[in-house]
CSV table of C-alpha atoms in Angstrom, one decimal:
chain,number,residue,atom,x,y,z
A,84,UNK,CA,0.0,0.0,0.0
A,85,UNK,CA,2.8,2.4,0.8
A,86,UNK,CA,4.4,1.6,-2.5
A,87,UNK,CA,1.2,2.5,-4.3
A,88,UNK,CA,0.9,5.8,-2.4
A,89,UNK,CA,4.4,6.7,-3.3
A,90,UNK,CA,3.6,6.0,-7.0
A,91,UNK,CA,0.5,8.1,-6.8
A,92,UNK,CA,2.4,11.1,-5.2
A,93,UNK,CA,5.2,10.8,-7.7
A,94,UNK,CA,2.8,10.5,-10.6
A,95,UNK,CA,0.7,13.5,-9.4
A,96,UNK,CA,3.8,15.6,-9.2
A,97,UNK,CA,5.0,14.7,-12.7
A,98,UNK,CA,1.4,15.3,-14.0
A,99,UNK,CA,1.3,18.8,-12.6
A,100,UNK,CA,4.8,19.6,-14.1
A,101,UNK,CA,3.9,18.2,-17.5
A,102,UNK,CA,0.4,19.5,-17.8
A,103,UNK,CA,1.2,22.7,-19.7
A,104,UNK,CA,3.0,20.7,-22.3
A,105,UNK,CA,0.0,18.3,-22.7
A,106,UNK,CA,-2.4,21.2,-22.9
A,107,UNK,CA,-0.5,22.9,-25.7
A,108,UNK,CA,-0.1,19.6,-27.5
A,109,UNK,CA,-3.8,18.8,-27.4
A,110,UNK,CA,-4.7,22.3,-28.8
A,111,UNK,CA,-2.3,21.7,-31.7
A,112,UNK,CA,-3.6,18.2,-32.2
A,113,UNK,CA,-7.2,19.4,-32.8
A,114,UNK,CA,-5.8,22.0,-35.2
A,115,UNK,CA,-5.9,25.3,-33.2
A,116,UNK,CA,-3.2,27.6,-34.6
A,117,UNK,CA,-3.9,31.1,-33.3
A,118,UNK,CA,-0.4,32.4,-34.2
A,119,UNK,CA,0.9,33.1,-37.7
A,120,UNK,CA,4.0,31.4,-39.0
A,121,UNK,CA,7.4,33.0,-38.6
A,122,UNK,CA,10.5,32.8,-40.7
A,123,UNK,CA,13.1,30.5,-39.2
A,124,UNK,CA,15.6,27.8,-40.0
A,125,UNK,CA,15.1,24.0,-40.0
A,126,UNK,CA,17.6,21.4,-38.8
A,127,UNK,CA,19.6,21.8,-42.0
A,128,UNK,CA,19.9,25.6,-41.7
A,129,UNK,CA,17.5,26.3,-44.6
A,130,UNK,CA,15.1,29.2,-44.2
A,131,UNK,CA,11.5,28.0,-43.9
A,132,UNK,CA,8.2,29.3,-42.5
A,133,UNK,CA,7.4,27.5,-39.2
A,134,UNK,CA,4.6,27.7,-36.8
A,135,UNK,CA,5.4,29.0,-33.3
A,136,UNK,CA,6.7,26.4,-30.9
A,137,UNK,CA,6.0,25.6,-27.2
A,138,UNK,CA,7.1,28.8,-25.6
A,139,UNK,CA,5.3,31.1,-28.0
A,140,UNK,CA,2.1,29.1,-27.7
A,141,UNK,CA,2.4,29.2,-23.9
A,142,UNK,CA,2.9,33.0,-23.9
A,143,UNK,CA,-0.3,33.3,-26.0
A,144,UNK,CA,-2.3,31.3,-23.5
A,145,UNK,CA,-0.9,33.2,-20.5
A,146,UNK,CA,-1.7,36.5,-22.3
A,147,UNK,CA,-5.4,35.4,-22.5
A,148,UNK,CA,-6.0,33.4,-19.4
A,149,UNK,CA,-3.0,34.1,-17.2
A,150,UNK,CA,-0.5,31.5,-15.8
A,151,UNK,CA,-3.4,29.5,-14.3
A,152,UNK,CA,-4.8,29.0,-17.8
A,153,UNK,CA,-2.0,26.6,-18.5
A,154,UNK,CA,-3.5,24.2,-16.0
A,155,UNK,CA,-7.0,23.8,-17.5
A,156,UNK,CA,-8.2,20.2,-17.1
A,157,UNK,CA,-5.6,19.4,-14.4
A,158,UNK,CA,-8.3,18.2,-11.9
A,159,UNK,CA,-9.7,15.3,-14.0
A,160,UNK,CA,-6.3,14.4,-15.2
A,161,UNK,CA,-5.1,14.0,-11.6
A,162,UNK,CA,-8.1,11.8,-10.9
A,163,UNK,CA,-7.3,9.7,-13.9
A,164,UNK,CA,-3.7,9.3,-12.8
A,165,UNK,CA,-4.5,8.4,-9.2
A,166,UNK,CA,-7.3,5.9,-10.2
A,167,UNK,CA,-5.1,4.4,-13.0
A,168,UNK,CA,-2.2,3.8,-10.6
A,169,UNK,CA,-4.4,2.0,-8.1
A,170,UNK,CA,-6.2,-0.1,-10.8
A,171,UNK,CA,-2.9,-1.0,-12.5
A,172,UNK,CA,-1.4,-2.1,-9.2
A,173,UNK,CA,-4.4,-4.2,-8.2
A,174,UNK,CA,-4.6,-5.9,-11.5
A,175,UNK,CA,-0.9,-6.7,-11.5
A,176,UNK,CA,-1.2,-8.3,-8.1
A,177,UNK,CA,-4.2,-10.3,-9.3
A,178,UNK,CA,-2.6,-11.5,-12.5
A,179,UNK,CA,0.6,-12.5,-10.7
A,180,UNK,CA,-1.3,-15.0,-8.6
A,181,UNK,CA,-1.7,-17.0,-11.9
A,182,UNK,CA,2.0,-17.0,-12.5
A,183,UNK,CA,3.5,-20.2,-13.8
A,184,UNK,CA,6.5,-21.2,-11.6
A,185,UNK,CA,8.8,-22.2,-14.4
A,186,UNK,CA,8.7,-20.9,-18.0
A,187,UNK,CA,11.1,-21.0,-20.9
A,188,UNK,CA,13.2,-17.8,-21.3
A,189,UNK,CA,11.7,-17.0,-24.7
A,190,UNK,CA,8.2,-17.3,-23.1
A,191,UNK,CA,9.0,-15.1,-20.1
A,192,UNK,CA,9.0,-11.9,-22.1
A,193,UNK,CA,5.7,-12.8,-23.7
A,194,UNK,CA,4.1,-13.7,-20.3
A,195,UNK,CA,5.3,-10.6,-18.6
A,196,UNK,CA,4.2,-8.4,-21.5
A,197,UNK,CA,0.8,-10.0,-21.5
A,198,UNK,CA,0.4,-9.3,-17.8
A,199,UNK,CA,1.4,-5.7,-18.2
A,200,UNK,CA,-0.9,-5.4,-21.2
A,201,UNK,CA,-3.9,-6.6,-19.2
A,202,UNK,CA,-3.1,-4.2,-16.3
A,203,UNK,CA,-2.6,-1.2,-18.6
A,204,UNK,CA,-5.7,-1.9,-20.5
A,205,UNK,CA,-7.8,-2.2,-17.4
A,206,UNK,CA,-6.4,1.1,-16.1
A,207,UNK,CA,-7.0,2.8,-19.4
A,208,UNK,CA,-10.6,1.6,-19.7
A,209,UNK,CA,-11.5,2.7,-16.1
A,210,UNK,CA,-9.8,6.1,-16.4
A,211,UNK,CA,-10.9,7.0,-19.9
A,212,UNK,CA,-13.9,9.0,-18.8
A,213,UNK,CA,-11.6,11.3,-16.9
A,214,UNK,CA,-9.3,11.5,-19.9
A,215,UNK,CA,-12.3,12.6,-22.1
A,216,UNK,CA,-13.2,15.3,-19.6
A,217,UNK,CA,-9.6,16.5,-19.4
A,218,UNK,CA,-9.4,16.9,-23.2
A,219,UNK,CA,-12.7,18.7,-23.4
A,220,UNK,CA,-11.7,21.1,-20.6
A,221,UNK,CA,-8.6,22.0,-22.6
A,222,UNK,CA,-10.3,22.3,-25.9
A,223,UNK,CA,-12.8,24.9,-24.4
A,224,UNK,CA,-10.0,27.4,-24.8
A,225,UNK,CA,-10.6,27.6,-28.5
A,226,UNK,CA,-14.2,28.7,-28.4
A,227,UNK,CA,-14.0,30.3,-24.9
A,228,UNK,CA,-16.7,28.0,-23.6
A,229,UNK,CA,-17.3,27.0,-20.0
A,230,UNK,CA,-19.4,23.9,-20.6
A,231,UNK,CA,-17.0,21.6,-18.7
A,232,UNK,CA,-16.2,23.5,-15.5
A,233,UNK,CA,-15.5,20.7,-13.0
A,234,UNK,CA,-15.2,17.0,-12.7
A,235,UNK,CA,-18.7,16.2,-11.3
A,236,UNK,CA,-20.5,18.8,-13.5
A,237,UNK,CA,-18.6,17.5,-16.5
A,238,UNK,CA,-19.7,13.9,-15.7
A,239,UNK,CA,-23.3,15.0,-15.6
A,240,UNK,CA,-23.0,17.0,-18.8
A,241,UNK,CA,-21.4,14.1,-20.8
A,242,UNK,CA,-24.0,11.6,-19.5
A,243,UNK,CA,-27.0,14.0,-20.2
A,244,UNK,CA,-25.9,14.8,-23.8
A,245,UNK,CA,-24.2,11.6,-25.0
A,246,UNK,CA,-25.0,8.8,-22.5
A,247,UNK,CA,-22.6,6.2,-21.3
A,248,UNK,CA,-20.8,5.9,-24.7
A,249,UNK,CA,-19.8,9.6,-24.4
A,250,UNK,CA,-17.4,8.7,-21.7
A,251,UNK,CA,-15.6,6.3,-24.0
A,252,UNK,CA,-15.2,8.4,-27.1
A,253,UNK,CA,-11.8,7.6,-28.7
A,254,UNK,CA,-11.2,4.6,-26.4
A,255,UNK,CA,-10.5,2.0,-29.2
A,256,UNK,CA,-7.6,3.8,-30.9
A,257,UNK,CA,-6.1,4.6,-27.5
A,258,UNK,CA,-6.2,1.0,-26.4
A,259,UNK,CA,-4.7,-0.2,-29.7
A,260,UNK,CA,-1.9,2.4,-29.5
A,261,UNK,CA,-1.1,1.4,-25.9
A,262,UNK,CA,-1.0,-2.4,-26.7
A,263,UNK,CA,1.1,-2.0,-29.8
A,264,UNK,CA,3.5,0.4,-28.1
A,265,UNK,CA,4.0,-2.0,-25.2
A,266,UNK,CA,4.7,-5.0,-27.4
A,267,UNK,CA,7.0,-3.2,-29.8
A,268,UNK,CA,8.9,-1.7,-26.9
A,269,UNK,CA,9.3,-4.9,-24.9
A,270,UNK,CA,10.1,-7.2,-27.9
A,271,UNK,CA,12.7,-4.8,-29.3
A,272,UNK,CA,14.3,-4.3,-25.9
A,273,UNK,CA,14.4,-8.1,-25.5
A,274,UNK,CA,16.0,-8.7,-28.8
A,275,UNK,CA,18.6,-6.0,-28.2
A,276,UNK,CA,19.4,-7.1,-24.6
A,277,UNK,CA,19.6,-10.8,-25.8
A,278,UNK,CA,21.5,-10.6,-29.0
A,279,UNK,CA,23.3,-7.2,-29.0
A,280,UNK,CA,24.5,-6.8,-25.4
A,281,UNK,CA,27.1,-9.1,-23.9
A,282,UNK,CA,26.5,-9.9,-20.2
A,283,UNK,CA,30.3,-9.8,-19.7
A,284,UNK,CA,30.3,-6.1,-20.6
A,285,UNK,CA,30.8,-3.5,-17.9
A,286,UNK,CA,27.7,-1.5,-16.9
A,287,UNK,CA,25.4,-4.0,-18.5
A,288,UNK,CA,22.5,-3.0,-16.3
A,289,UNK,CA,22.7,0.6,-17.3
A,290,UNK,CA,23.0,-0.3,-21.0
A,291,UNK,CA,19.9,-2.5,-20.8
A,292,UNK,CA,18.0,0.3,-19.1
A,293,UNK,CA,19.1,2.7,-21.8
A,294,UNK,CA,18.0,0.3,-24.5
A,295,UNK,CA,14.6,0.0,-22.8
A,296,UNK,CA,14.2,3.8,-22.8
A,297,UNK,CA,15.2,4.0,-26.5
A,298,UNK,CA,12.8,1.3,-27.6
A,299,UNK,CA,10.1,3.0,-25.6
A,300,UNK,CA,10.7,6.3,-27.4
A,301,UNK,CA,10.8,4.5,-30.8
A,302,UNK,CA,7.5,2.7,-30.0
A,303,UNK,CA,5.8,5.9,-29.0
A,304,UNK,CA,6.8,7.5,-32.2
A,305,UNK,CA,5.4,4.6,-34.3
A,306,UNK,CA,2.1,4.5,-32.4
A,307,UNK,CA,1.6,8.3,-32.2
A,308,UNK,CA,-1.1,8.4,-34.9
A,309,UNK,CA,-3.3,6.3,-32.5
A,310,UNK,CA,-2.9,8.9,-29.8
A,311,UNK,CA,-3.7,11.7,-32.2
A,312,UNK,CA,-6.9,10.0,-33.5
A,313,UNK,CA,-8.0,9.1,-30.0
A,314,UNK,CA,-7.7,12.7,-28.7
A,315,UNK,CA,-9.5,14.1,-31.8
A,316,UNK,CA,-12.4,11.6,-31.4
A,317,UNK,CA,-12.7,12.3,-27.7
A,318,UNK,CA,-13.7,15.9,-28.5
A,319,UNK,CA,-15.2,15.4,-31.9
A,320,UNK,CA,-18.8,16.7,-32.3
A,321,UNK,CA,-19.2,17.2,-28.5
A,322,UNK,CA,-20.7,20.7,-28.9
A,323,UNK,CA,-17.4,22.6,-28.5
A,324,UNK,CA,-15.9,24.7,-31.2
A,325,UNK,CA,-12.7,22.7,-31.1
A,326,UNK,CA,-14.6,19.6,-32.1
A,327,UNK,CA,-16.3,21.1,-35.1
A,328,UNK,CA,-15.2,22.6,-38.4
A,329,UNK,CA,-12.9,24.3,-39.3
A,330,UNK,CA,-10.7,22.5,-36.7
A,331,UNK,CA,-12.1,19.1,-37.4
A,332,UNK,CA,-14.6,17.4,-39.5
A,333,UNK,CA,-17.4,15.4,-37.9
A,334,UNK,CA,-16.2,11.8,-38.1
A,335,UNK,CA,-18.7,8.9,-37.8
A,336,UNK,CA,-15.9,6.5,-36.6
A,337,UNK,CA,-12.3,6.7,-35.6
A,338,UNK,CA,-11.4,4.9,-38.9
A,339,UNK,CA,-12.8,7.8,-40.9
A,340,UNK,CA,-10.8,10.2,-38.8
A,341,UNK,CA,-7.6,8.2,-39.5
A,342,UNK,CA,-8.3,8.1,-43.2
A,343,UNK,CA,-8.9,11.9,-43.4
A,344,UNK,CA,-5.7,12.7,-41.5
A,345,UNK,CA,-3.8,10.3,-43.6
A,346,UNK,CA,-5.0,11.8,-46.8
A,347,UNK,CA,-4.0,15.3,-45.6
A,348,UNK,CA,-0.6,14.1,-44.4
A,349,UNK,CA,-1.4,15.3,-40.9
A,350,UNK,CA,-0.8,12.0,-39.0
A,351,UNK,CA,2.1,13.5,-37.0
A,352,UNK,CA,0.3,16.8,-36.1
A,353,UNK,CA,1.3,17.8,-32.6
A,354,UNK,CA,4.0,15.2,-32.3
A,355,UNK,CA,6.7,17.9,-32.0
A,356,UNK,CA,6.4,21.2,-30.2
A,357,UNK,CA,9.5,22.6,-31.9
A,358,UNK,CA,10.5,23.1,-35.6
A,359,UNK,CA,6.8,22.8,-36.5
A,360,UNK,CA,6.1,22.8,-40.2
A,361,UNK,CA,2.9,24.2,-41.6
A,362,UNK,CA,0.2,21.5,-41.5
A,363,UNK,CA,-1.4,20.4,-44.8
A,364,UNK,CA,-4.8,22.0,-45.6
A,365,UNK,CA,-4.2,25.2,-43.6
A,366,UNK,CA,-3.7,28.7,-44.9
A,367,UNK,CA,-2.1,31.6,-43.0
A,368,UNK,CA,-1.6,35.3,-43.7
A,369,UNK,CA,2.0,36.4,-43.3
A,370,UNK,CA,3.2,39.8,-44.4
A,371,UNK,CA,0.1,40.2,-46.5
A,372,UNK,CA,0.8,37.0,-48.4
A,373,UNK,CA,-0.8,33.6,-48.3
A,374,UNK,CA,1.3,30.5,-47.5
A,375,UNK,CA,0.1,26.9,-47.5
């Protein structure tokens, strides 16, 4: 119990610190670009027009809502993190009771990953309603709405307007992304640690931890489109300006959203908060000219 409490406290602290980054990322994901492009240089030194990055976007939010405006949606996100940690821990303990005493080494990684997949999936399903409310609280910035003002009021609003299914908008792509990311990360790390790292090497433990972190980053990059589609579907056609045109079309299913973003070439929108290229399908006025 003490370990779970420690995880909750640590997770809550990291959530508070990272919340402004998530807030800005979500606004970019749904297509909100309130600032015009500026002339800058890409990684190769070539002059290109780029959309303002993290700090310029943060200053824009502060100018409108103050510093506290960077923490919209923090309440339901903290609820999701706390409940998710507890559920994940409980499910892990339950699944471990079914542990087979002796398994082949090549089956161990599969067994451990399956257990982690079950625990993460349960936590994701239980906390997804709070995730949906978090995203909608953030997206209200676009249309200056106050429809989602608190956790309990937001729960009532979602249930009254959309029923139970409203709490699980965007759940399927989120689950698929989590599962794929976990398997890609663990399998790649296993292959690297087994065939590329010699146990006789010095600092083997540190090297294996580094490989796990690298494969985790690689897996998150590969599965980012699932995160993007999930977040868009969570706010799509929910009555907020950020879930309607011109920021997003009304999509019947998440597959339609995926196809539309893929056709436009916007599957990586919001993935980077720096060196942001102009997204496809958007037009901006810069120095009395039009750039696409």
